[in-house]
mmCIF file of C-alpha atoms and ligand atoms in Angstrom:
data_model
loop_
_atom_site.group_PDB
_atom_site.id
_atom_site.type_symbol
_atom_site.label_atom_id
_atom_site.label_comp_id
_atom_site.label_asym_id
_atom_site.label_seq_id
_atom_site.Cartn_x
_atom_site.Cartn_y
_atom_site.Cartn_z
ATOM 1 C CA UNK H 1 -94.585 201.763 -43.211
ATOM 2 C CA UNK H 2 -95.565 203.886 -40.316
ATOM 3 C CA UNK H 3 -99.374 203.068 -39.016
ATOM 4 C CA UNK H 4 -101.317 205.410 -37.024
ATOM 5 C CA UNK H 5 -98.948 207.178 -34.438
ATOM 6 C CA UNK H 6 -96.828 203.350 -34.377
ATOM 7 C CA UNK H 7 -94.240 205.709 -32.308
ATOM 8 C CA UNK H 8 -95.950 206.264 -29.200
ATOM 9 C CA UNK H 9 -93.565 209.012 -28.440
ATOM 10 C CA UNK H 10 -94.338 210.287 -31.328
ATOM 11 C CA UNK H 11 -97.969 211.464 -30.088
ATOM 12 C CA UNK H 12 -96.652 214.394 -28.459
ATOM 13 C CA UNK H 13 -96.242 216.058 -32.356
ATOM 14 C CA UNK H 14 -99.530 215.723 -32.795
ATOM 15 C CA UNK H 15 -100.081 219.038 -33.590
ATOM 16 C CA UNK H 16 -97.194 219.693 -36.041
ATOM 17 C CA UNK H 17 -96.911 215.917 -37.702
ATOM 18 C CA UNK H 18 -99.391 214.546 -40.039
ATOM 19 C CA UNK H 19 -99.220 210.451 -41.209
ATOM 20 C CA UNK H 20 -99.665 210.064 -44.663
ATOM 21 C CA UNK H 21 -98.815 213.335 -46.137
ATOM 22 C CA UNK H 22 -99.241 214.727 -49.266
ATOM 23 C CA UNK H 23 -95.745 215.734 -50.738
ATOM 24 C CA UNK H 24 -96.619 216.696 -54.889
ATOM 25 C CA UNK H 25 -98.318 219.972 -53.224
ATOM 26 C CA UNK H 26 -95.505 220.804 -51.887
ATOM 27 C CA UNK H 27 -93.273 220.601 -54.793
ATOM 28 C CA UNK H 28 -93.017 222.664 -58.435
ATOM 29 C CA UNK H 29 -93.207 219.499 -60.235
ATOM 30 C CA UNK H 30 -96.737 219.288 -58.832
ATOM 31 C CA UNK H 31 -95.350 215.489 -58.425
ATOM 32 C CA UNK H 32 -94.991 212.577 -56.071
ATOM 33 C CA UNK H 33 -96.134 210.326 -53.644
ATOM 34 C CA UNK H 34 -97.233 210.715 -49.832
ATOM 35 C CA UNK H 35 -94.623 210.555 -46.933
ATOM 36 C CA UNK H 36 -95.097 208.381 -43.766
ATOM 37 C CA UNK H 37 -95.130 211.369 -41.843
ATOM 38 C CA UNK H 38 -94.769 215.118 -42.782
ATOM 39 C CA UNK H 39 -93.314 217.385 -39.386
ATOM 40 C CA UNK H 40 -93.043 220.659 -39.399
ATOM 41 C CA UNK H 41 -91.218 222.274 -36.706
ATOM 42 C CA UNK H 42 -91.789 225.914 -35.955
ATOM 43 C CA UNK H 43 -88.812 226.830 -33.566
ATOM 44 C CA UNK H 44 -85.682 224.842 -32.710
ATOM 45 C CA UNK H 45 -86.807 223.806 -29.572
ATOM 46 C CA UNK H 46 -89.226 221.516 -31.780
ATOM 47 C CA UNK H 47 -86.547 220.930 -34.045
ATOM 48 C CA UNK H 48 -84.257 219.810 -31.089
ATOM 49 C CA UNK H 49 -87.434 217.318 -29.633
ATOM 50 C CA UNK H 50 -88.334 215.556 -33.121
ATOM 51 C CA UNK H 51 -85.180 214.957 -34.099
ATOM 52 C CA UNK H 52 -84.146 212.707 -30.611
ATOM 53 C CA UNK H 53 -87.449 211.387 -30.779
ATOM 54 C CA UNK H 54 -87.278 209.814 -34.229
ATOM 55 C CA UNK H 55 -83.589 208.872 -33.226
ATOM 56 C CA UNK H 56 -84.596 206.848 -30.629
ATOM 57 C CA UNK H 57 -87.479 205.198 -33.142
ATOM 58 C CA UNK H 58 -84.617 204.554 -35.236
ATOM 59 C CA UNK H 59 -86.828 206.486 -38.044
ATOM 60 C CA UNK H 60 -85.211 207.485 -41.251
ATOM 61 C CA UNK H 61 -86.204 211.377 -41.723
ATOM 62 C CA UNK H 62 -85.087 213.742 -44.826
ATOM 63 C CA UNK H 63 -85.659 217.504 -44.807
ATOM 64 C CA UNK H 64 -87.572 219.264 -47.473
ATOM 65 C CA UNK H 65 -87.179 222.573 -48.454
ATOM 66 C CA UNK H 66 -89.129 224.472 -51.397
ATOM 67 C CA UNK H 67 -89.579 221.202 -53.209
ATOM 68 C CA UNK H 68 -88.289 223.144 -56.479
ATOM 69 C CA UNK H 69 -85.207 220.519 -57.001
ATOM 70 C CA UNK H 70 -86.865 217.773 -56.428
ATOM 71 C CA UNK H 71 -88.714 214.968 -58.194
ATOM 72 C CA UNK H 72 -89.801 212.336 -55.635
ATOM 73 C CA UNK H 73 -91.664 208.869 -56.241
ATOM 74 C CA UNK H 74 -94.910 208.015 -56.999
ATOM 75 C CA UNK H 75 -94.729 205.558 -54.098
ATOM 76 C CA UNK H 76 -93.743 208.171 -51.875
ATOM 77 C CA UNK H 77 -91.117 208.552 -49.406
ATOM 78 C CA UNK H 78 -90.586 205.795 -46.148
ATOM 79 C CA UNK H 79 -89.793 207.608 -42.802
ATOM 80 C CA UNK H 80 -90.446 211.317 -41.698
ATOM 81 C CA UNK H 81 -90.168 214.293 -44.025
ATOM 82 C CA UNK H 82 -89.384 217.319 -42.265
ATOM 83 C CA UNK H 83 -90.276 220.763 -43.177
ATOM 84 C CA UNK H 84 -88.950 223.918 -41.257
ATOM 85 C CA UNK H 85 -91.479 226.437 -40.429
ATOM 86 C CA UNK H 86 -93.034 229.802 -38.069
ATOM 87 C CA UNK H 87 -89.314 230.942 -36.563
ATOM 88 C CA UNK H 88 -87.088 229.153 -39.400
ATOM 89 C CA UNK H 89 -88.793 231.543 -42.317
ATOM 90 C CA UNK H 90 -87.462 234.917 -40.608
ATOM 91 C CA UNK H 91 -85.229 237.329 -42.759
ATOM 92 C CA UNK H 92 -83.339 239.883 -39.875
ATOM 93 C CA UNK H 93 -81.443 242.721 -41.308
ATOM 94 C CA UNK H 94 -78.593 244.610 -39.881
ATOM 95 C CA UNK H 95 -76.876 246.852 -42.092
ATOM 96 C CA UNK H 96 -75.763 245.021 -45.088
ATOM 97 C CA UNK H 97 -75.464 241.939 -43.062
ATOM 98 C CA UNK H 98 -79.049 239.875 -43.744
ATOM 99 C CA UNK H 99 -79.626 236.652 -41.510
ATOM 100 C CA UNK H 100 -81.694 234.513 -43.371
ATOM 101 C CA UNK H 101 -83.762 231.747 -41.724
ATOM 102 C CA UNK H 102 -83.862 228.124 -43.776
ATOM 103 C CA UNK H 103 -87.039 227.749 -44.499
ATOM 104 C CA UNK H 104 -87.452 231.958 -45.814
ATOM 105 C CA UNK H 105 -88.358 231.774 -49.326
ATOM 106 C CA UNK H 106 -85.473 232.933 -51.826
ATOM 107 C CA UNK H 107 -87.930 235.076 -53.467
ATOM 108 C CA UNK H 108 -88.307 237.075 -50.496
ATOM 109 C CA UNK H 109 -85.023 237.113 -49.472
ATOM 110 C CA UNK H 110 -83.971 238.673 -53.423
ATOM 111 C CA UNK H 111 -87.017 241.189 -53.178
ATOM 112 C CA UNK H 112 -86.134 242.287 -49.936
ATOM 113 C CA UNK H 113 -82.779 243.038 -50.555
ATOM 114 C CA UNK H 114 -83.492 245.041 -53.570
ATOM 115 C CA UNK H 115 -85.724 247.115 -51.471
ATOM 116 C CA UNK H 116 -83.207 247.860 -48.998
ATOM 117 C CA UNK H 117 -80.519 248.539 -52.039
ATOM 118 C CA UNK H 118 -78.237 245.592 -50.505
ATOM 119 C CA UNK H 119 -76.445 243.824 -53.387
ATOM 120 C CA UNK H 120 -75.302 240.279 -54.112
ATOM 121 C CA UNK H 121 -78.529 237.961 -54.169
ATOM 122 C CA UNK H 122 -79.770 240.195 -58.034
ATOM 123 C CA UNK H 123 -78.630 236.791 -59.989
ATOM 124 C CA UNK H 124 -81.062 234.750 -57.384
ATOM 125 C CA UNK H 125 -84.087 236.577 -58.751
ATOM 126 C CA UNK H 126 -86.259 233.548 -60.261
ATOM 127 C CA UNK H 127 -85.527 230.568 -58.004
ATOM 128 C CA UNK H 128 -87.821 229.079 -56.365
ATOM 129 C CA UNK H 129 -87.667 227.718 -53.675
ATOM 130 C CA UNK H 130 -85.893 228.261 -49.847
ATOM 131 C CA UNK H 131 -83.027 229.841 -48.252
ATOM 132 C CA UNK H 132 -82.134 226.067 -46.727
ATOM 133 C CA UNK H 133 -82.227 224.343 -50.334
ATOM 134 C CA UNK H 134 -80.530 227.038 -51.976
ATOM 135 C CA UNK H 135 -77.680 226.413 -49.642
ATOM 136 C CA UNK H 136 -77.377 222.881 -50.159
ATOM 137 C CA UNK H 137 -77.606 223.370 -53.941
ATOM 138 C CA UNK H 138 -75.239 226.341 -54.240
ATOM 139 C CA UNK H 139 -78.479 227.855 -56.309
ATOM 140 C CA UNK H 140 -77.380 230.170 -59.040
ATOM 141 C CA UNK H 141 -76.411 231.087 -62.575
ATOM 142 C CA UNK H 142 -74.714 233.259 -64.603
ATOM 143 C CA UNK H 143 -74.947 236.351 -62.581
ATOM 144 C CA UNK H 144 -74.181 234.709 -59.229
ATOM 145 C CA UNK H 145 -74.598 231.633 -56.617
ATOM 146 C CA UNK H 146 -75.880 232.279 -52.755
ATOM 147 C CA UNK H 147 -72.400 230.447 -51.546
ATOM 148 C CA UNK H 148 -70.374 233.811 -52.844
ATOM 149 C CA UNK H 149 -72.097 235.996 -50.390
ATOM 150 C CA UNK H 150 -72.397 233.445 -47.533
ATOM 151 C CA UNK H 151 -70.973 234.181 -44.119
ATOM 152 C CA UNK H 152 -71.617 231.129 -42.306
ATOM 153 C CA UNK H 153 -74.271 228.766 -41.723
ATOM 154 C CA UNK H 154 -76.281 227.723 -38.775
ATOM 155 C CA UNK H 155 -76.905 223.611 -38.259
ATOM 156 C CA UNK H 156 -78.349 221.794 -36.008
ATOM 157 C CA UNK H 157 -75.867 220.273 -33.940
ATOM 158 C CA UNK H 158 -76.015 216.529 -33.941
ATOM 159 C CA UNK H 159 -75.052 216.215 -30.308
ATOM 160 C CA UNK H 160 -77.061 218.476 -28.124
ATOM 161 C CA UNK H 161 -80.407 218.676 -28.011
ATOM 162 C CA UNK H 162 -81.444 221.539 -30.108
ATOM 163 C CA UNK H 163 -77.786 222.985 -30.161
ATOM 164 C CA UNK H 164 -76.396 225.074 -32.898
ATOM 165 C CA UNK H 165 -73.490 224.850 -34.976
ATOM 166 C CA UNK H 166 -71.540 227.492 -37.102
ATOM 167 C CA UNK H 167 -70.104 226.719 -40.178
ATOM 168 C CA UNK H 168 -67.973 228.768 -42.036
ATOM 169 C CA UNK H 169 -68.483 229.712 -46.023
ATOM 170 C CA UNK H 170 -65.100 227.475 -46.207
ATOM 171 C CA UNK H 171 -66.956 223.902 -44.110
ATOM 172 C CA UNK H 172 -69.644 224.764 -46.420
ATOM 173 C CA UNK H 173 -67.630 223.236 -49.817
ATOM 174 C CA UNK H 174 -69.347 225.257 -51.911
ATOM 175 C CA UNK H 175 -68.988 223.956 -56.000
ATOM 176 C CA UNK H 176 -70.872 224.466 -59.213
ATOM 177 C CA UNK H 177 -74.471 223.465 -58.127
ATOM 178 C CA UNK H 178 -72.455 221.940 -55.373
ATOM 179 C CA UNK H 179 -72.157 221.693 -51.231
ATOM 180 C CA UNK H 180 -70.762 219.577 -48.589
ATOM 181 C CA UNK H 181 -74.217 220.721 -46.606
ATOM 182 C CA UNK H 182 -76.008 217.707 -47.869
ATOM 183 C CA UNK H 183 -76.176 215.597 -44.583
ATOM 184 C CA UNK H 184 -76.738 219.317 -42.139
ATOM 185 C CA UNK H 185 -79.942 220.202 -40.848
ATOM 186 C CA UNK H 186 -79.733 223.627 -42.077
ATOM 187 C CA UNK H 187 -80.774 226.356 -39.371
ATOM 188 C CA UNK H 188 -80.205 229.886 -41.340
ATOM 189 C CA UNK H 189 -77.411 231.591 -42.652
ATOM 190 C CA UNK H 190 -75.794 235.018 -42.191
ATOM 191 C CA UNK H 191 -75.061 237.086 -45.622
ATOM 192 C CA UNK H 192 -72.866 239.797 -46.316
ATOM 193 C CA UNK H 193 -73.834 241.987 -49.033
ATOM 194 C CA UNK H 194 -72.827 245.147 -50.984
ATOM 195 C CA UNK H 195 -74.620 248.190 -49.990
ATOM 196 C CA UNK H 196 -75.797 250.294 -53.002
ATOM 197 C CA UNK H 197 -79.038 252.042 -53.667
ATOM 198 C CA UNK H 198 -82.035 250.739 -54.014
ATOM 199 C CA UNK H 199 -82.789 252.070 -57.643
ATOM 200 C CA UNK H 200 -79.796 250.067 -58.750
ATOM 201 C CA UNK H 201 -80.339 246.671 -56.998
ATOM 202 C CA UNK H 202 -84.198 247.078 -58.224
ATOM 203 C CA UNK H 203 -83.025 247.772 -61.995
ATOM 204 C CA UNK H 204 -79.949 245.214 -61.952
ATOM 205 C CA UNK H 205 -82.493 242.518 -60.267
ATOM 206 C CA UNK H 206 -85.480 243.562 -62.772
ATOM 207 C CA UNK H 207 -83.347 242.830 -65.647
ATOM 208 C CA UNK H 208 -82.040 239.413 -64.733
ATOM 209 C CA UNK H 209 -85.412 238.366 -64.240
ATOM 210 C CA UNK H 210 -86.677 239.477 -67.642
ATOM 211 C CA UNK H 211 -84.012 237.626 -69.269
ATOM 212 C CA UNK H 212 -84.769 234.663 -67.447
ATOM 213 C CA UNK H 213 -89.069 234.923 -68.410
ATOM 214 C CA UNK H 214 -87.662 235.432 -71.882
ATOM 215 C CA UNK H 215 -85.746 232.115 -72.361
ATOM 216 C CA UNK H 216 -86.259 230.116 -68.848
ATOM 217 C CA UNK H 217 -90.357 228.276 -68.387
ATOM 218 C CA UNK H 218 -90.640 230.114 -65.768
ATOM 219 C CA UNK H 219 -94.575 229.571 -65.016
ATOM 220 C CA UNK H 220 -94.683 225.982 -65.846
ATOM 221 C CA UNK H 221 -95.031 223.183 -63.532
ATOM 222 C CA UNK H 222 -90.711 222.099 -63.290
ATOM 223 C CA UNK H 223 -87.460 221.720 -61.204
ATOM 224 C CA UNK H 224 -85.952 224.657 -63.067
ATOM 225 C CA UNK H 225 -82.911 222.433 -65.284
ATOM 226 C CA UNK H 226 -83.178 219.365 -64.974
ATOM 227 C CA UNK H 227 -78.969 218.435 -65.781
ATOM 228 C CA UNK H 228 -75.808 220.403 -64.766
ATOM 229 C CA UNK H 229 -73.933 221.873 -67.280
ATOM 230 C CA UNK H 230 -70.911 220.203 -68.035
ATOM 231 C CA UNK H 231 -67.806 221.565 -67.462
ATOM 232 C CA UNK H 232 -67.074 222.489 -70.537
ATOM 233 C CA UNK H 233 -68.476 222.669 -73.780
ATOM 234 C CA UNK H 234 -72.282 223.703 -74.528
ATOM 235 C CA UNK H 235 -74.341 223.667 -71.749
ATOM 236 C CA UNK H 236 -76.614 221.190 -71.189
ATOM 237 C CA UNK H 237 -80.271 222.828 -72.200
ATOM 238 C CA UNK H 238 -77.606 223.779 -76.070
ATOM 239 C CA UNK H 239 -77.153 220.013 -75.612
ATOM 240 C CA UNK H 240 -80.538 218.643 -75.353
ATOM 241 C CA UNK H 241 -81.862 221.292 -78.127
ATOM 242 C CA UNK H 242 -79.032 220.251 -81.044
ATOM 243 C CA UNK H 243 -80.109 216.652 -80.198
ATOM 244 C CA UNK H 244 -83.552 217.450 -81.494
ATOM 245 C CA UNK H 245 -85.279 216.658 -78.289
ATOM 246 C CA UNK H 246 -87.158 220.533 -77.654
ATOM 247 C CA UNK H 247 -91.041 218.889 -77.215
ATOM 248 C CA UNK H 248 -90.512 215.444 -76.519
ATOM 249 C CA UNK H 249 -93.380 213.563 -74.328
ATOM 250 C CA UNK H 250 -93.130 210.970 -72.165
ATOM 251 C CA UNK H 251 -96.785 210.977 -70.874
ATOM 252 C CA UNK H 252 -97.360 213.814 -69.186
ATOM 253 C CA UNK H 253 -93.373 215.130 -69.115
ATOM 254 C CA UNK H 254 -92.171 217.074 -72.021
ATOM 255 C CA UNK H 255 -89.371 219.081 -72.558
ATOM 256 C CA UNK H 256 -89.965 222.686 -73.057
ATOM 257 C CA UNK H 257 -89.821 224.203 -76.249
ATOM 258 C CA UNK H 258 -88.610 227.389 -74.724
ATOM 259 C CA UNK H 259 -85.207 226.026 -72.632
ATOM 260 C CA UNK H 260 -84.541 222.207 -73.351
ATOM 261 C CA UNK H 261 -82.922 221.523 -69.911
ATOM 262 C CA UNK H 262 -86.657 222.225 -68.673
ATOM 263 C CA UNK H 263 -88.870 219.258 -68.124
ATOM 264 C CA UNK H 264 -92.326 220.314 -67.705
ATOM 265 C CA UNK H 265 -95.310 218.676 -65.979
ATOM 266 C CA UNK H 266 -97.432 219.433 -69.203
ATOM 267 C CA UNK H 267 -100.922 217.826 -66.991
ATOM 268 C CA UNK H 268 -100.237 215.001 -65.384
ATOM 269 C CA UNK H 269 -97.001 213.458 -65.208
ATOM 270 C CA UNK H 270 -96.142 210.656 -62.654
ATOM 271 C CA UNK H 271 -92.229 210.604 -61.440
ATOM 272 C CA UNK H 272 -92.229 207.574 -64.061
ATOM 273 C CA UNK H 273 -93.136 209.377 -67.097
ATOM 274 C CA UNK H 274 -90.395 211.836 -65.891
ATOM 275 C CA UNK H 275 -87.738 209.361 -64.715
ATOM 276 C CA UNK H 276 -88.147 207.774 -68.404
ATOM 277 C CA UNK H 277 -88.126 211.435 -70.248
ATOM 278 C CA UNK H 278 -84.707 211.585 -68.192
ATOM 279 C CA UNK H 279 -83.430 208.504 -69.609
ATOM 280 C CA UNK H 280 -84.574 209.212 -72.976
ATOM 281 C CA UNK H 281 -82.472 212.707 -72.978
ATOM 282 C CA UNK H 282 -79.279 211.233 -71.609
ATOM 283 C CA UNK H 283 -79.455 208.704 -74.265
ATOM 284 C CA UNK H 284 -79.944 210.752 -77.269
ATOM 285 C CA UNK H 285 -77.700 213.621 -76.099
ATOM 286 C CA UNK H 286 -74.706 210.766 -75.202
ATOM 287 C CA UNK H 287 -75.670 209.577 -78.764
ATOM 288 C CA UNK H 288 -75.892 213.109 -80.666
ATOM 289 C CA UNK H 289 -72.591 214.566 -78.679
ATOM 290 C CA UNK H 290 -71.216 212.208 -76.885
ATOM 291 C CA UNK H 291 -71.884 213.625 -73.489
ATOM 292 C CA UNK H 292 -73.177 212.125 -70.295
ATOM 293 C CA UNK H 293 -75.244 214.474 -68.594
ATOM 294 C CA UNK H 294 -75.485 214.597 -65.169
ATOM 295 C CA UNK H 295 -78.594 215.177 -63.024
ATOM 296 C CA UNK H 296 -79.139 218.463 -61.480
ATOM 297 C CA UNK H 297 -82.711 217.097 -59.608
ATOM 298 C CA UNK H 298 -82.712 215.943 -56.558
ATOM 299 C CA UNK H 299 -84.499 212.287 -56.628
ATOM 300 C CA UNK H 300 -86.327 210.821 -53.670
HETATM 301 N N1 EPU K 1 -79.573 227.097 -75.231
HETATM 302 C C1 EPU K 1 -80.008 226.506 -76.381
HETATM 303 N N2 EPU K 1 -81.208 225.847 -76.350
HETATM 304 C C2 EPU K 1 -81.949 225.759 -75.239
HETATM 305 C C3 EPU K 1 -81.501 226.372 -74.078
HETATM 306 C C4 EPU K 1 -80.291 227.047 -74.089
HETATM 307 O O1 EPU K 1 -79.356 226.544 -77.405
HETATM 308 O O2 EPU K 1 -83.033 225.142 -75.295
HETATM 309 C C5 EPU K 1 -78.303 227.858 -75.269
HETATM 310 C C6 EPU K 1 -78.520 229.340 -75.055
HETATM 311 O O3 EPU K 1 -78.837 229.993 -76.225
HETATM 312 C C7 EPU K 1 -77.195 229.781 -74.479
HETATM 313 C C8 EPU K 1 -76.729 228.537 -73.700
HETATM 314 O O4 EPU K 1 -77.484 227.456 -74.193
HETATM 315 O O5 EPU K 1 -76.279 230.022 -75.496
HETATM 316 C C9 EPU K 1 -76.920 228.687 -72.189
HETATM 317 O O6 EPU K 1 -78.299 228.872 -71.929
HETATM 318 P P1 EPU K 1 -78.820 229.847 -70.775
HETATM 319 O O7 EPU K 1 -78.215 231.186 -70.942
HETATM 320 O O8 EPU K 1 -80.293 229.722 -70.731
HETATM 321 O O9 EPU K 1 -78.178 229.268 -69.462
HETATM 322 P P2 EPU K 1 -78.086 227.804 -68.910
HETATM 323 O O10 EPU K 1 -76.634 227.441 -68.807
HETATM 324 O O11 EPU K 1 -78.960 226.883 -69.665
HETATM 325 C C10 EPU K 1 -77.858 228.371 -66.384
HETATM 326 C C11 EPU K 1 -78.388 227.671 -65.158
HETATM 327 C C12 EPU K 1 -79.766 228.199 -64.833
HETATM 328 C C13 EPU K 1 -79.694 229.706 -64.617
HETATM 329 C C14 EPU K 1 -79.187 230.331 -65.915
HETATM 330 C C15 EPU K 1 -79.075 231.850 -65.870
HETATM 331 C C16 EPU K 1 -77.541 225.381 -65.059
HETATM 332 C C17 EPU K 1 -77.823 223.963 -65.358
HETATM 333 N N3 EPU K 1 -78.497 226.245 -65.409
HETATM 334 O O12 EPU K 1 -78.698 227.970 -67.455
HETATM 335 O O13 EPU K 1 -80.162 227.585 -63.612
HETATM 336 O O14 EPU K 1 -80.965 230.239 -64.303
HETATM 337 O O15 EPU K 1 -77.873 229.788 -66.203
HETATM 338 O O16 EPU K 1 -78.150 232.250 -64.964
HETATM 339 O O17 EPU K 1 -76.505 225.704 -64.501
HETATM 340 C C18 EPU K 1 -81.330 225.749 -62.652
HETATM 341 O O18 EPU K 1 -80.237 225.367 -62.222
HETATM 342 O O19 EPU K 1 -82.393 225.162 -62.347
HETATM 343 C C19 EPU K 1 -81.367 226.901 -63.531
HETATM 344 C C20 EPU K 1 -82.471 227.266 -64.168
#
């Protein structure tokens, strides 16, 4: 455990680094511990400095982006957290070409692409979360994933200090819910989308969204599904539902009534109560179907 500024040379963060951080505020579970240390770079320059400094402290350090994927322990996390900020949430637009910064909030990204009548982020509408996470995730559905529209990626090169890497769509792996982006510092991204008018990408992107409020829990405290579908067959949330599981409790988790692949911080759920809802579901949908669902969120 890190005690108060135990890395001298980390004293020059002062400003941006805080011990003992909170991390359930900045998640949609509403869930978790506190981290040793929370940084939270504004520019790469920053960037560049923290991560050689807690290299040389040998400090183990995980990036966090939206939190919306993400259930993390009630002990908390050991090491630094680092979340991207200032510089990192810009959105630049050039023509149908939108760079996206990695810590820019999806939502914004989606909204201002419909504005500008750019097409190919509609099926995004609904995520929470950031540009950087929705890269690593491949975040998506039905009407589209962010890797189909990706150009290349900016990472922060492991080398030099604050250096920059391009990756193509291709070094970026991209799979169902999928990326080989797991182990990057994500930078930003450059999209290329469709351009159409705005009426259309407004309408398309309105509609998706009301189908999602209609059967997705959209305004509860979750990590959107909590398994993958599998590869074939019913989906998972079809899955969870025919094994009779819509409303189950495990202290404060429950799965929705409305989309069974939601679990829902119903008050006050530790990471426990939803660990053990997990297990339950896995165990009564391998029963019921004879499935083994895999785990969408992202556990720290
Ligand atoms: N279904 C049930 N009961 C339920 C939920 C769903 O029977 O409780 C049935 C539906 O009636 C439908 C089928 O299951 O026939 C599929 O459901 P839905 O259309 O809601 O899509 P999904 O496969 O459950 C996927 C993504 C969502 C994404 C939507 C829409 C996964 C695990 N989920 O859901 O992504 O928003 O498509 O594109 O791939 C997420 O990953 O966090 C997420 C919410």
């Amino acid at each position: 455990m890190l005690t108060k500024w135990a890395v001298p040379s980390l004293k020059s963060f002062a400003d941006i680094a805080t011990e003992r951080a909170e991390l359930a505020r900045l998640t949609t579970f509403g869930i978790g511990g506190p981290a040793d240390m929370l940084v939270e770079p504004r520019n790469l320059d920053e960037l560049g400095r923290v991560m050689v400094t807690l290299k040389e402290a040998c400090l183990p350090w995980r990036i966090l982006g939206g939190g919306s994927n993400l259930l993390i322990s009630d002990d908390g996390v050991r090491g630094a957290v680092i979340r991207l900020c200032g510089d990192f949430a810009a959105l630049e637009f050039d023509g149908a070409r939108v760079t996206a910064g990695a810590a820019a909030p999806l939502a914004r990204l989606v909204d201002e692409c419909a504005k500008r009548g750019l097409s190919g982020v509609e099926g995004l509408v609904g995520i929470p979360g950031t540009v950087g996470g929705a890269l690593v995730m491949n975040a998506g559905g039905r009407w589209g994933r962010i890797g189909n529209v990706v150009e290349s990626i900016n990472v922060l090169s492991q080398s030099a200090l604050g250096g920059v890497r391009v990756l193509s769509r291709h070094d970026a792996g991209f799979a169902y819910r999928h990326s080989a982006l797991g182990s990057e510092v994500i930078l930003g991204v450059a999209l290329a989308l469709c351009p159409v008018d705005a009426a259309t990408v407004a309408e398309t992107t309105r509609g998706y969204l009301d189908e999602k409020r209609r059967t997705q829990d959209l305004g509860s405290r979750s990590a959107g599904c909590a398994f993958k579908n599998p590869p074939i067959g019913p989906s998972a949330g079809a899955l969870i539902d025919t094994a009779g599981m819509k409303g189950a409790c495990v202290g404060g988790a429950r799965v929705s009534s409305l989309h069974a692949n939601f679990i829902i911080n119903a008050g006050s759920a530790t990471a426990r109560d939803v660990s053990a809802l997990i297990k339950l579901i896995q165990a009564k949908v391998l029963e019921h179907s004879g499935v083994a669902l895999e785990l969408e969120v992202q556990l720290w």
